[in-house]
Short mmCIF file of C-alpha atoms and ligand atoms in Angstrom, two decimals:
data_model
loop_
_atom_site.label_atom_id
_atom_site.label_comp_id
_atom_site.label_asym_id
_atom_site.label_seq_id
_atom_site.Cartn_x
_atom_site.Cartn_y
_atom_site.Cartn_z
CA MET A 20 -91.15 -36.42 149.97
CA ARG A 21 -92.38 -35.80 146.40
CA ASN A 22 -89.80 -33.92 144.33
CA GLU A 23 -91.10 -30.87 142.50
CA TYR A 24 -90.83 -31.29 138.74
CA SER A 25 -93.24 -31.60 135.83
CA ILE A 26 -93.12 -34.62 133.52
CA LEU A 27 -93.37 -33.67 129.85
CA PRO A 28 -95.20 -35.93 127.35
CA PHE A 29 -93.26 -38.95 126.06
CA THR A 30 -93.73 -42.51 124.82
CA PHE A 31 -91.67 -45.48 125.96
CA LYS A 32 -90.80 -49.11 125.42
CA ARG A 33 -89.32 -51.73 127.72
CA LEU A 34 -86.09 -53.23 126.36
CA PRO A 35 -84.23 -56.36 127.53
CA HIS A 36 -82.03 -56.07 130.66
CA ARG A 37 -84.45 -53.83 132.61
CA LYS A 38 -83.86 -50.85 130.36
CA MET A 39 -86.43 -48.39 129.06
CA LEU A 40 -86.31 -46.43 125.81
CA MET A 41 -88.05 -43.06 126.13
CA VAL A 42 -88.84 -40.71 123.21
CA ASN A 43 -90.41 -37.27 123.61
CA GLN A 44 -92.72 -35.46 121.20
CA SER A 45 -89.91 -33.82 119.28
CA GLY A 46 -88.00 -37.09 118.78
CA GLU A 47 -85.33 -36.74 121.48
CA PHE A 48 -84.61 -40.09 123.09
CA THR A 49 -82.84 -41.59 126.06
CA PHE A 50 -82.28 -44.98 127.71
CA VAL A 51 -82.90 -45.27 131.45
CA SER A 52 -82.99 -48.13 133.94
CA SER A 53 -86.39 -49.44 135.10
CA ASP A 54 -85.62 -48.07 138.57
CA ASP A 55 -84.93 -44.56 137.28
CA PHE A 56 -88.04 -44.77 135.10
CA ASN A 57 -90.20 -45.66 138.11
CA ASN A 58 -88.52 -42.97 140.19
CA LEU A 59 -89.26 -40.41 137.47
CA LEU A 60 -92.96 -41.32 137.38
CA ASN A 61 -93.24 -41.38 141.20
CA HIS A 62 -91.50 -37.99 141.47
CA ASP A 63 -88.71 -39.69 143.40
CA LEU A 64 -85.84 -38.57 141.15
CA VAL A 65 -83.53 -36.18 142.94
CA ALA A 66 -81.86 -33.25 141.25
CA ASP A 67 -78.35 -34.34 142.05
CA ASN A 68 -77.58 -37.13 139.63
CA SER A 69 -76.77 -37.49 135.95
CA THR A 70 -80.10 -39.18 135.05
CA TYR A 71 -82.04 -36.18 136.36
CA PHE A 72 -79.94 -33.74 134.31
CA GLU A 73 -80.09 -35.95 131.22
CA LEU A 74 -83.91 -36.10 131.44
CA LYS A 75 -84.10 -32.38 132.04
CA GLY A 76 -81.66 -31.56 129.22
CA LYS A 77 -83.66 -33.70 126.80
CA HIS A 78 -87.00 -32.25 127.88
CA PHE A 79 -88.54 -35.25 129.60
CA LEU A 80 -88.94 -33.25 132.80
CA ALA A 81 -88.86 -29.57 133.75
CA ASP A 82 -88.53 -27.94 137.17
CA THR A 83 -88.17 -24.18 137.40
CA ASP A 84 -88.23 -23.76 133.63
CA LEU A 85 -91.48 -25.39 132.45
CA ASP A 86 -92.41 -22.59 130.00
CA ILE A 87 -88.95 -22.60 128.42
CA ALA A 88 -88.93 -26.43 128.15
CA GLN A 89 -92.35 -26.45 126.44
CA GLU A 90 -91.20 -23.72 124.06
CA MET A 91 -88.05 -25.73 123.23
CA VAL A 92 -90.06 -28.87 122.44
CA ALA A 93 -92.45 -26.81 120.28
CA THR A 94 -89.52 -25.27 118.36
CA GLN A 95 -87.96 -28.68 117.74
CA LEU A 96 -91.32 -30.07 116.62
CA ARG A 97 -91.75 -27.14 114.22
CA SER A 98 -88.37 -27.84 112.62
CA ARG A 99 -89.19 -31.56 112.30
CA LYS A 100 -92.42 -30.62 110.54
CA SER A 101 -90.83 -27.97 108.32
CA PHE A 102 -91.43 -30.20 105.26
CA LEU A 103 -94.98 -28.82 105.46
CA ARG A 104 -93.69 -25.40 104.42
CA HIS A 105 -92.40 -26.98 101.17
CA PHE A 106 -95.92 -27.93 100.16
CA SER A 107 -96.02 -30.23 97.08
CA SER A 108 -92.39 -30.06 95.99
CA LEU A 109 -92.22 -33.48 94.24
CA HIS A 110 -94.26 -33.60 91.01
CA MET A 111 -94.27 -36.94 89.20
CA ILE A 112 -95.43 -36.88 85.59
CA VAL A 113 -96.42 -40.10 83.82
CA VAL A 114 -95.55 -39.10 80.25
CA THR A 115 -96.64 -42.48 78.92
CA ALA A 116 -98.12 -45.72 80.22
CA ARG A 117 -96.30 -47.69 77.49
CA CYS A 118 -93.26 -49.74 78.35
CA ASN A 119 -90.79 -51.90 76.43
CA PHE A 120 -90.50 -54.10 79.53
CA ILE A 121 -93.09 -56.29 81.20
CA CYS A 122 -91.72 -56.87 84.70
CA ASP A 123 -93.24 -59.46 87.01
CA TYR A 124 -93.54 -56.92 89.84
CA CYS A 125 -94.63 -53.88 87.80
CA HIS A 126 -96.84 -51.51 89.85
CA ALA A 127 -97.98 -49.64 86.82
CA SER A 128 -99.39 -52.53 84.72
CA SER A 129 -97.78 -50.99 81.64
CA ALA A 130 -99.30 -50.80 78.14
CA ALA A 131 -97.92 -52.36 74.94
CA LEU A 132 -95.62 -50.32 72.67
CA GLU A 133 -98.14 -49.69 69.91
CA GLN A 134 -100.78 -48.15 72.22
CA GLN A 135 -99.81 -44.54 71.62
CA LYS A 136 -103.10 -43.27 72.99
CA VAL A 137 -101.59 -43.68 76.46
CA ASP A 138 -98.94 -40.99 75.77
CA MET A 139 -99.33 -37.54 77.37
CA ASN A 140 -100.09 -34.82 74.83
CA TRP A 141 -98.82 -31.23 74.81
CA ALA A 142 -102.12 -29.65 76.00
CA VAL A 143 -102.05 -31.81 79.15
CA ALA A 144 -98.27 -31.43 79.60
CA LYS A 145 -98.36 -27.62 79.29
CA LYS A 146 -101.16 -27.25 81.81
CA THR A 147 -99.39 -29.68 84.16
CA VAL A 148 -96.23 -27.55 84.16
CA GLU A 149 -98.27 -24.38 84.82
CA LEU A 150 -100.00 -26.10 87.77
CA ILE A 151 -96.63 -27.20 89.14
CA PHE A 152 -95.48 -23.59 89.14
CA SER A 153 -98.59 -22.63 91.16
CA SER A 154 -97.12 -24.59 94.07
CA PRO A 155 -95.70 -22.30 96.77
CA SER A 156 -92.69 -24.59 97.25
CA PRO A 157 -89.25 -22.95 96.76
CA VAL A 158 -88.04 -26.35 95.48
CA LEU A 159 -89.78 -27.98 92.51
CA LYS A 160 -88.67 -31.45 91.54
CA ILE A 161 -90.23 -32.80 88.34
CA GLU A 162 -89.84 -36.55 88.02
CA PHE A 163 -90.67 -38.27 84.73
CA GLN A 164 -92.20 -41.70 85.13
CA GLY A 165 -93.95 -44.30 83.03
CA GLY A 166 -94.27 -46.88 81.68
CA GLU A 167 -90.91 -46.13 80.19
CA PRO A 168 -90.78 -42.32 79.92
CA LEU A 169 -88.17 -42.29 77.14
CA LEU A 170 -90.88 -43.67 74.82
CA ASN A 171 -92.43 -40.18 74.90
CA TRP A 172 -89.15 -38.28 74.66
CA PRO A 173 -90.53 -35.25 72.72
CA ILE A 174 -92.90 -34.41 75.59
CA ILE A 175 -90.09 -34.73 78.17
CA LYS A 176 -88.06 -32.20 76.18
CA GLU A 177 -90.98 -29.80 75.89
CA ILE A 178 -91.79 -30.03 79.60
CA VAL A 179 -88.15 -29.38 80.55
CA GLN A 180 -87.87 -26.39 78.20
CA TYR A 181 -91.21 -24.92 79.26
CA GLY A 182 -90.35 -25.46 82.95
CA ILE A 183 -87.03 -23.65 82.51
CA PHE A 184 -88.83 -20.83 80.69
CA LEU A 185 -91.42 -20.38 83.48
CA ASN A 186 -88.66 -20.54 86.06
CA ARG A 187 -87.04 -17.42 84.63
CA PHE A 188 -89.81 -15.53 86.39
CA ALA A 189 -90.65 -17.96 89.23
CA LYS A 190 -87.01 -18.41 90.31
CA ARG A 191 -87.45 -21.70 92.16
CA GLN A 192 -84.87 -24.40 92.70
CA LEU A 193 -85.96 -26.49 89.71
CA GLU A 194 -84.78 -30.09 89.36
CA PHE A 195 -85.57 -32.82 86.82
CA VAL A 196 -85.29 -36.58 87.24
CA ILE A 197 -86.02 -39.28 84.65
CA CYS A 198 -86.88 -42.74 85.99
CA THR A 199 -85.85 -45.03 83.17
CA ASN A 200 -84.69 -48.57 82.44
CA LEU A 201 -82.03 -46.89 80.19
CA THR A 202 -82.49 -49.30 77.32
CA LEU A 203 -83.85 -46.67 74.88
CA LEU A 204 -81.18 -44.07 75.55
CA THR A 205 -79.76 -42.29 72.48
CA GLU A 206 -76.82 -39.89 72.05
CA GLU A 207 -79.25 -37.01 71.50
CA MET A 208 -80.93 -37.83 74.82
CA ILE A 209 -77.59 -37.95 76.64
CA ASP A 210 -76.67 -34.51 75.26
CA PHE A 211 -80.02 -33.05 76.36
CA ILE A 212 -79.78 -34.70 79.81
CA LYS A 213 -76.29 -33.26 80.22
CA GLU A 214 -77.22 -29.80 78.97
CA HIS A 215 -80.16 -29.51 81.36
CA LYS A 216 -78.49 -31.22 84.35
CA ILE A 217 -81.21 -33.87 84.55
CA THR A 218 -80.53 -36.71 86.96
CA ILE A 219 -81.32 -40.32 86.15
CA SER A 220 -82.93 -42.90 88.38
CA THR A 221 -82.69 -46.40 86.99
CA SER A 222 -83.43 -49.93 88.23
CA LEU A 223 -80.92 -52.60 89.16
CA ASP A 224 -81.87 -55.83 90.91
CA GLY A 225 -78.43 -57.48 90.73
CA PRO A 226 -76.08 -59.18 88.26
CA LYS A 227 -77.37 -60.18 84.82
CA LEU A 228 -79.10 -63.43 85.84
CA ILE A 229 -81.01 -61.75 88.65
CA GLN A 230 -81.79 -58.58 86.69
CA ASP A 231 -83.21 -60.47 83.70
CA LEU A 232 -85.20 -62.90 85.85
CA HIS A 233 -88.12 -60.57 86.66
CA ARG A 234 -87.32 -57.51 84.53
CA LYS A 235 -88.29 -58.90 81.12
CA THR A 236 -88.28 -57.07 77.80
CA ARG A 237 -91.39 -57.42 75.65
CA GLU A 238 -89.21 -58.49 72.72
CA GLY A 239 -87.34 -61.15 74.72
CA TYR A 240 -83.77 -59.77 74.56
CA SER A 241 -81.60 -59.38 77.68
CA GLY A 242 -82.46 -56.01 79.21
CA TYR A 243 -79.33 -56.22 81.38
CA ASP A 244 -76.87 -56.13 78.46
CA VAL A 245 -78.39 -52.96 76.99
CA PHE A 246 -78.77 -51.39 80.45
CA HIS A 247 -75.10 -52.07 81.19
CA SER A 248 -73.68 -50.56 78.00
CA ASN A 249 -76.05 -47.55 78.15
CA LEU A 250 -75.12 -46.87 81.77
CA GLN A 251 -71.46 -46.60 80.70
CA ARG A 252 -72.38 -44.28 77.78
CA LEU A 253 -74.54 -42.12 80.04
CA ARG A 254 -71.78 -41.78 82.63
CA GLU A 255 -69.27 -40.82 79.97
CA GLY A 256 -71.68 -37.99 79.11
CA ILE A 257 -72.95 -36.80 82.49
CA GLY A 258 -70.43 -38.15 85.01
CA GLN A 259 -70.42 -40.90 87.58
CA ASP A 260 -72.87 -39.26 90.00
CA GLY A 261 -75.59 -38.45 87.47
CA ALA A 262 -77.33 -41.82 87.79
CA SER A 263 -78.62 -43.70 90.84
CA ALA A 264 -80.34 -47.06 90.88
CA LEU A 265 -83.37 -48.52 92.65
CA LEU A 266 -83.37 -52.09 93.87
CA THR A 267 -86.53 -54.16 93.99
CA ILE A 268 -86.21 -57.04 96.44
CA THR A 269 -88.01 -60.24 95.52
CA LYS A 270 -87.76 -63.79 96.80
CA SER A 271 -85.11 -64.33 94.09
CA ASN A 272 -82.55 -61.80 95.35
CA LEU A 273 -83.46 -61.53 99.04
CA SER A 274 -81.03 -64.23 100.11
CA ARG A 275 -78.41 -62.99 97.59
CA LEU A 276 -78.20 -59.38 98.71
CA GLN A 277 -74.46 -59.56 99.32
CA GLU A 278 -73.96 -60.51 95.66
CA VAL A 279 -76.34 -57.67 94.68
CA ILE A 280 -74.40 -55.11 96.75
CA ASP A 281 -71.09 -56.34 95.30
CA HIS A 282 -72.55 -55.75 91.85
CA TYR A 283 -73.68 -52.23 92.78
CA VAL A 284 -70.13 -51.49 93.99
CA GLU A 285 -68.64 -53.02 90.82
CA LEU A 286 -70.83 -50.73 88.69
CA GLY A 287 -69.73 -47.67 90.68
CA PHE A 288 -72.88 -46.94 92.72
CA ASP A 289 -72.29 -45.66 96.24
CA GLY A 290 -75.56 -46.59 97.90
CA VAL A 291 -78.73 -48.63 97.80
CA PHE A 292 -82.28 -48.36 99.13
CA LEU A 293 -83.37 -51.71 100.53
CA ARG A 294 -87.03 -51.61 99.53
CA ALA A 295 -89.42 -54.38 100.44
CA LEU A 296 -91.84 -55.37 97.69
CA ASN A 297 -95.06 -53.31 97.77
CA PRO A 298 -98.34 -55.15 97.24
CA TYR A 299 -99.52 -53.32 94.10
CA GLY A 300 -100.15 -54.11 90.43
CA PHE A 301 -98.50 -57.28 89.06
CA ALA A 302 -96.53 -57.63 92.33
CA ARG A 303 -99.82 -58.29 94.12
CA GLN A 304 -100.86 -60.91 91.56
CA ASN A 305 -97.44 -62.60 91.66
CA MET A 306 -96.91 -62.54 95.44
CA GLU A 307 -96.56 -66.31 95.67
CA GLN A 308 -93.63 -66.29 93.25
CA LEU A 309 -92.04 -63.01 94.42
CA GLY A 310 -93.03 -62.40 98.04
CA TYR A 311 -91.53 -63.17 101.46
CA SER A 312 -92.43 -62.57 105.09
CA VAL A 313 -91.54 -59.45 107.06
CA GLU A 314 -89.36 -61.62 109.32
CA GLU A 315 -87.41 -62.93 106.29
CA PHE A 316 -86.92 -59.39 104.99
CA VAL A 317 -85.75 -57.92 108.30
CA GLY A 318 -83.46 -60.92 108.93
CA GLU A 319 -81.68 -60.27 105.62
CA TYR A 320 -81.73 -56.51 106.25
CA LYS A 321 -79.77 -57.02 109.48
CA ASN A 322 -77.25 -59.30 107.73
CA ILE A 323 -76.68 -56.88 104.91
CA LEU A 324 -76.39 -53.91 107.26
CA ARG A 325 -73.55 -55.74 109.01
CA TYR A 326 -71.95 -56.42 105.62
CA LEU A 327 -72.25 -52.75 104.58
CA ILE A 328 -70.66 -51.57 107.81
CA GLU A 329 -67.73 -53.92 107.11
CA LEU A 330 -67.41 -52.62 103.54
CA ASN A 331 -67.27 -49.03 104.79
CA LEU A 332 -64.70 -49.90 107.45
CA GLN A 333 -62.59 -51.52 104.71
CA GLY A 334 -62.57 -48.21 102.84
CA ILE A 335 -65.45 -48.78 100.38
CA PRO A 336 -67.98 -46.00 101.00
CA PHE A 337 -71.44 -47.39 100.39
CA ALA A 338 -74.66 -46.31 102.18
CA GLU A 339 -78.06 -47.86 102.78
CA TYR A 340 -80.55 -45.04 102.29
CA TYR A 341 -83.50 -46.25 104.42
CA THR A 342 -81.21 -46.69 107.44
CA THR A 343 -79.68 -43.29 106.73
CA LEU A 344 -83.12 -41.71 106.66
CA LEU A 345 -84.15 -43.30 109.95
CA PHE A 346 -80.89 -42.27 111.61
CA GLN A 347 -81.34 -38.71 110.34
CA ARG A 348 -84.68 -38.70 112.11
CA ILE A 349 -83.35 -40.31 115.29
CA LEU A 350 -80.00 -38.55 115.66
CA THR A 351 -80.65 -35.10 114.19
CA PRO A 352 -83.39 -32.52 114.76
CA PHE A 353 -83.95 -31.92 111.05
CA SER A 354 -86.90 -32.58 108.79
CA THR A 355 -86.24 -35.34 106.25
CA GLY A 356 -89.25 -34.93 103.98
CA PHE A 357 -89.38 -38.55 102.78
CA VAL A 358 -92.94 -38.94 101.45
CA ASP A 359 -93.51 -42.45 102.90
CA LEU A 360 -92.46 -41.47 106.43
CA GLN A 361 -94.38 -38.28 107.06
CA SER A 362 -97.12 -37.22 109.41
CA PRO A 363 -99.44 -35.97 108.07
CA SER A 364 -98.87 -38.23 105.09
CA GLY A 365 -96.85 -36.88 102.18
CA ALA A 366 -99.63 -37.96 99.78
CA ALA A 367 -100.57 -34.86 97.71
CA ILE A 368 -98.98 -32.39 100.12
CA SER A 369 -95.36 -33.41 99.49
CA GLY A 370 -95.59 -35.50 96.34
CA VAL A 371 -98.26 -35.72 93.66
CA ILE A 372 -98.61 -37.65 90.42
CA TYR A 373 -100.06 -36.48 87.09
CA ASP A 374 -101.23 -39.33 84.87
CA TYR A 375 -100.70 -39.27 81.07
CA ASN A 376 -104.39 -38.36 80.56
CA GLY A 377 -104.30 -35.36 82.93
CA GLU A 378 -105.81 -37.03 85.99
CA VAL A 379 -104.12 -36.08 89.27
CA TYR A 380 -103.52 -38.50 92.16
CA PRO A 381 -101.91 -38.14 95.59
CA THR A 382 -99.67 -41.20 95.08
CA ASP A 383 -98.77 -43.75 92.43
CA GLU A 384 -100.73 -46.38 94.36
CA ALA A 385 -103.86 -44.19 94.15
CA ARG A 386 -103.32 -43.98 90.39
CA MET A 387 -103.01 -47.76 90.15
CA LEU A 388 -106.17 -48.21 92.17
CA ALA A 389 -107.97 -46.00 89.64
CA ARG A 390 -106.75 -48.32 86.86
CA THR A 391 -108.66 -51.11 88.58
CA GLY A 392 -111.82 -48.95 88.54
CA ASP A 393 -111.64 -47.47 92.07
CA ARG A 394 -111.30 -43.68 91.55
CA ARG A 395 -111.93 -42.57 95.13
CA PHE A 396 -108.47 -40.96 95.38
CA LYS A 397 -108.62 -38.97 92.14
CA MET A 398 -107.90 -35.32 93.07
CA GLY A 399 -109.12 -33.93 89.75
CA HIS A 400 -107.93 -33.18 86.22
CA VAL A 401 -105.31 -30.66 85.06
CA LEU A 402 -107.55 -29.32 82.27
CA LYS A 403 -110.67 -29.06 84.43
CA ASN A 404 -109.55 -28.04 87.90
CA SER A 405 -107.60 -25.11 89.34
CA TYR A 406 -104.60 -25.52 91.64
CA GLU A 407 -106.81 -24.62 94.64
CA GLU A 408 -109.48 -27.17 93.65
CA LEU A 409 -106.84 -29.89 93.29
CA PHE A 410 -104.74 -29.21 96.36
CA ALA A 411 -107.23 -27.68 98.80
CA GLY A 412 -110.19 -29.89 97.88
CA ALA A 413 -112.14 -32.21 100.17
CA LEU A 414 -110.04 -35.27 99.28
CA VAL A 415 -106.68 -33.72 100.24
CA LYS A 416 -108.15 -32.29 103.44
CA LYS A 417 -109.49 -35.72 104.36
CA LEU A 418 -106.13 -37.41 103.64
CA VAL A 419 -104.33 -34.88 105.85
CA LYS A 420 -106.87 -35.14 108.65
CA LYS A 421 -106.82 -38.94 108.70
CA SER A 422 -103.04 -39.32 108.48
CA CYS A 423 -101.67 -37.58 111.57
CA ILE A 424 -99.72 -40.33 113.29
CA GLU A 425 -99.90 -38.53 116.61
CA VAL A 426 -103.60 -39.42 116.96
CA LEU A 427 -103.88 -42.70 115.04
CA PRO A 428 -105.01 -45.75 117.02
CA GLY A 429 -101.95 -47.72 118.14
CA CYS A 430 -99.47 -45.14 116.79
CA ALA A 431 -100.50 -42.48 119.34
CA SER A 432 -98.76 -44.38 122.13
CA CYS A 433 -95.98 -45.97 120.04
CA VAL A 434 -92.41 -45.18 121.05
CA TYR A 435 -91.38 -44.89 117.38
CA GLN A 436 -94.09 -42.40 116.40
CA ALA A 437 -91.61 -39.49 115.94
CA TYR A 438 -89.64 -41.49 113.35
CA CYS A 439 -92.49 -43.21 111.52
CA GLY A 440 -95.04 -42.14 108.89
CA VAL A 441 -98.45 -42.77 107.41
CA ASP A 442 -99.66 -43.93 104.01
CA PRO A 443 -103.47 -43.72 103.97
CA ILE A 444 -103.73 -45.12 100.43
CA ARG A 445 -101.78 -48.23 101.41
CA ASN A 446 -104.01 -48.54 104.51
CA TYR A 447 -107.01 -48.45 102.19
CA VAL A 448 -105.54 -51.00 99.75
CA GLU A 449 -104.80 -53.38 102.63
CA THR A 450 -107.84 -52.88 104.87
CA LYS A 451 -110.42 -50.87 102.86
CA ASP A 452 -110.09 -48.11 105.46
CA ILE A 453 -107.73 -45.10 105.15
CA VAL A 454 -107.01 -45.13 108.90
CA GLY A 455 -106.69 -48.91 109.06
CA HIS A 456 -105.24 -50.73 112.02
CA ARG A 457 -101.59 -49.90 111.62
CA PRO A 458 -100.06 -51.89 114.50
CA SER A 459 -101.22 -55.11 112.82
CA SER A 460 -99.95 -54.12 109.36
CA ASP A 461 -96.81 -55.48 107.69
CA PHE A 462 -95.53 -51.90 107.36
CA CYS A 463 -95.67 -51.46 111.14
CA LYS A 464 -94.16 -54.86 111.81
CA LYS A 465 -91.25 -54.12 109.46
CA ASN A 466 -90.61 -50.61 110.80
CA THR A 467 -90.82 -51.75 114.42
CA MET A 468 -88.32 -54.57 113.85
CA ILE A 469 -85.92 -52.28 111.96
CA LEU A 470 -86.15 -49.50 114.56
CA ASP A 471 -85.67 -52.05 117.40
CA HIS A 472 -82.45 -53.10 115.67
CA LEU A 473 -81.21 -49.55 115.09
CA PHE A 474 -81.85 -48.56 118.71
CA GLN A 475 -80.01 -51.69 119.82
CA LEU A 476 -77.01 -50.53 117.75
CA ILE A 477 -77.26 -47.03 119.24
CA ASP A 478 -77.37 -48.52 122.74
CA GLU A 479 -74.34 -50.73 122.01
CA ASN A 480 -72.55 -47.56 120.84
CA ASP A 481 -69.71 -49.28 118.96
CA PRO A 482 -67.57 -46.28 117.83
CA ASP A 483 -66.73 -47.86 114.44
CA VAL A 484 -70.37 -48.63 113.66
CA MET A 485 -71.59 -45.20 114.76
CA ASP A 486 -68.86 -43.48 112.70
CA VAL A 487 -70.12 -45.31 109.60
CA PHE A 488 -73.70 -44.20 110.31
CA TRP A 489 -72.57 -40.58 110.82
CA SER A 490 -70.71 -40.71 107.52
CA TRP A 491 -74.00 -41.79 105.87
CA ILE A 492 -76.06 -39.10 107.63
CA THR A 493 -73.64 -36.28 106.84
CA ARG A 494 -72.54 -37.66 103.42
CA ARG A 495 -68.93 -37.19 104.44
CA PRO A 496 -66.04 -39.65 104.11
CA LEU A 497 -65.50 -41.91 107.12
CA GLU A 498 -61.92 -40.62 107.58
CA GLU A 499 -63.21 -37.06 107.96
CA ILE A 500 -65.73 -38.13 110.63
CA ARG A 501 -62.96 -39.94 112.53
CA HIS A 502 -60.52 -37.06 112.12
CA ASP A 503 -63.08 -34.56 113.52
CA LYS A 504 -63.82 -36.89 116.42
CA PHE A 505 -60.12 -37.29 117.18
CA ASN A 506 -59.65 -33.49 117.16
CA ARG A 507 -62.67 -33.00 119.43
CA ASN A 508 -61.46 -35.62 121.90
CA SER A 509 -57.91 -34.29 122.02
CA SER A 510 -58.84 -30.59 122.46
S1 SF4 B 621 -97.00 -47.73 112.26
FE1 SF4 B 621 -96.30 -49.03 113.93
S2 SF4 B 621 -94.16 -48.40 114.27
FE2 SF4 B 621 -95.15 -46.76 113.14
S3 SF4 B 621 -95.90 -45.33 114.73
FE3 SF4 B 621 -97.59 -46.73 114.19
S4 SF4 B 621 -97.47 -48.34 115.73
FE4 SF4 B 621 -95.47 -47.28 115.72
#
């Protein structure tokens, strides 16, 4: 006899050992045996075993409570999509295209030091800040980029001061970040950074030999030596936590990631974002020298994840941020708001970039495409267009419409859809189509392999490993996580 229950929408994947991974629309997941899976679909599951109650509790099926179950899934989905309420909160300003470095993998194809015409002027900067304050977002993060932004320090200061002035009336949570190679840092800058609680994002690819290999100064001196001494000076001024570092992974440091992590720990950083090389700018031209396959990247990712777990278990707290982000999405119901993993895409609606000349682009990649003569993703100009024209124009509407993962070919039925995201500009760069064919892209291959690995770890459920991941998700010390668990288990 057919058992009376409704099956709610979900996606699934067959795992080894006759297991199925099921994920529903709001990102709740479960593992079931193939037999239970078939019984569920054939309405043969009976309401007297733990699988039935697990599937009901996680909203894969509903019996007498269909309306309530649908409402629950809708509520969870709304909270996962709550980043949409913080419309355009990340505002990146390219204050100059000049740079004192000429890195082999530079996305921005930087200009030489004497080309001051590629510096942002005050008319453009002032209007940019006013546009930023037109955003409805309660959080406004202004990130200074380049080139090397410190080369146009006076404009950074003016933007910060004007932003603080406007915020007296706007009362938003206003944050500033400077992305800098640190080599041009002066005492006056450190004082200003400290006074205005600006955070610093710098770049570190590893110890001196690795760092200087692809991050080259135009004048030929070792960038690492200056970076190292300025990092110490900066920390003396603003504290240990005021600076984080970004790692670019090339063929040169991919197989030496353990050495790289050890160097991060030695310099007092407590985390790293393992970023695969993106195919833009010089990186695209130099792929032969710098690139690697997705399989090579994910192989090293798995090795280094194991190493990081060991470090944490030995009492050295150190997180990997991409893993943390994915686990936040898998294990918690909250919105993470990471621009690269959003649906619809975070391009323009979560982050936006203002070029030195006032042109506005949904992402840095769109800006780089314009440098090569393809301006199809230009949203407008700060001196010519209103906030509404820029952010509610045809281009942004098209990007949103074409970047909903829930309906994209291949992604619509993918088990990892709830944890993944869309980058229409990257799709265009790779396939000349903003929808593209994502399941055959390197991005998809990489994310699928990483998520397969993370779900394998969840399924193995090693308490030590899961405690480390929870300490990353909650940003709490491992001992506290274990102490709480012990108290829960003994009460
Ligand atoms: S990009 Fe790949 S992993 Fe992500 S949802 Fe689409 S098919 Fe799945």
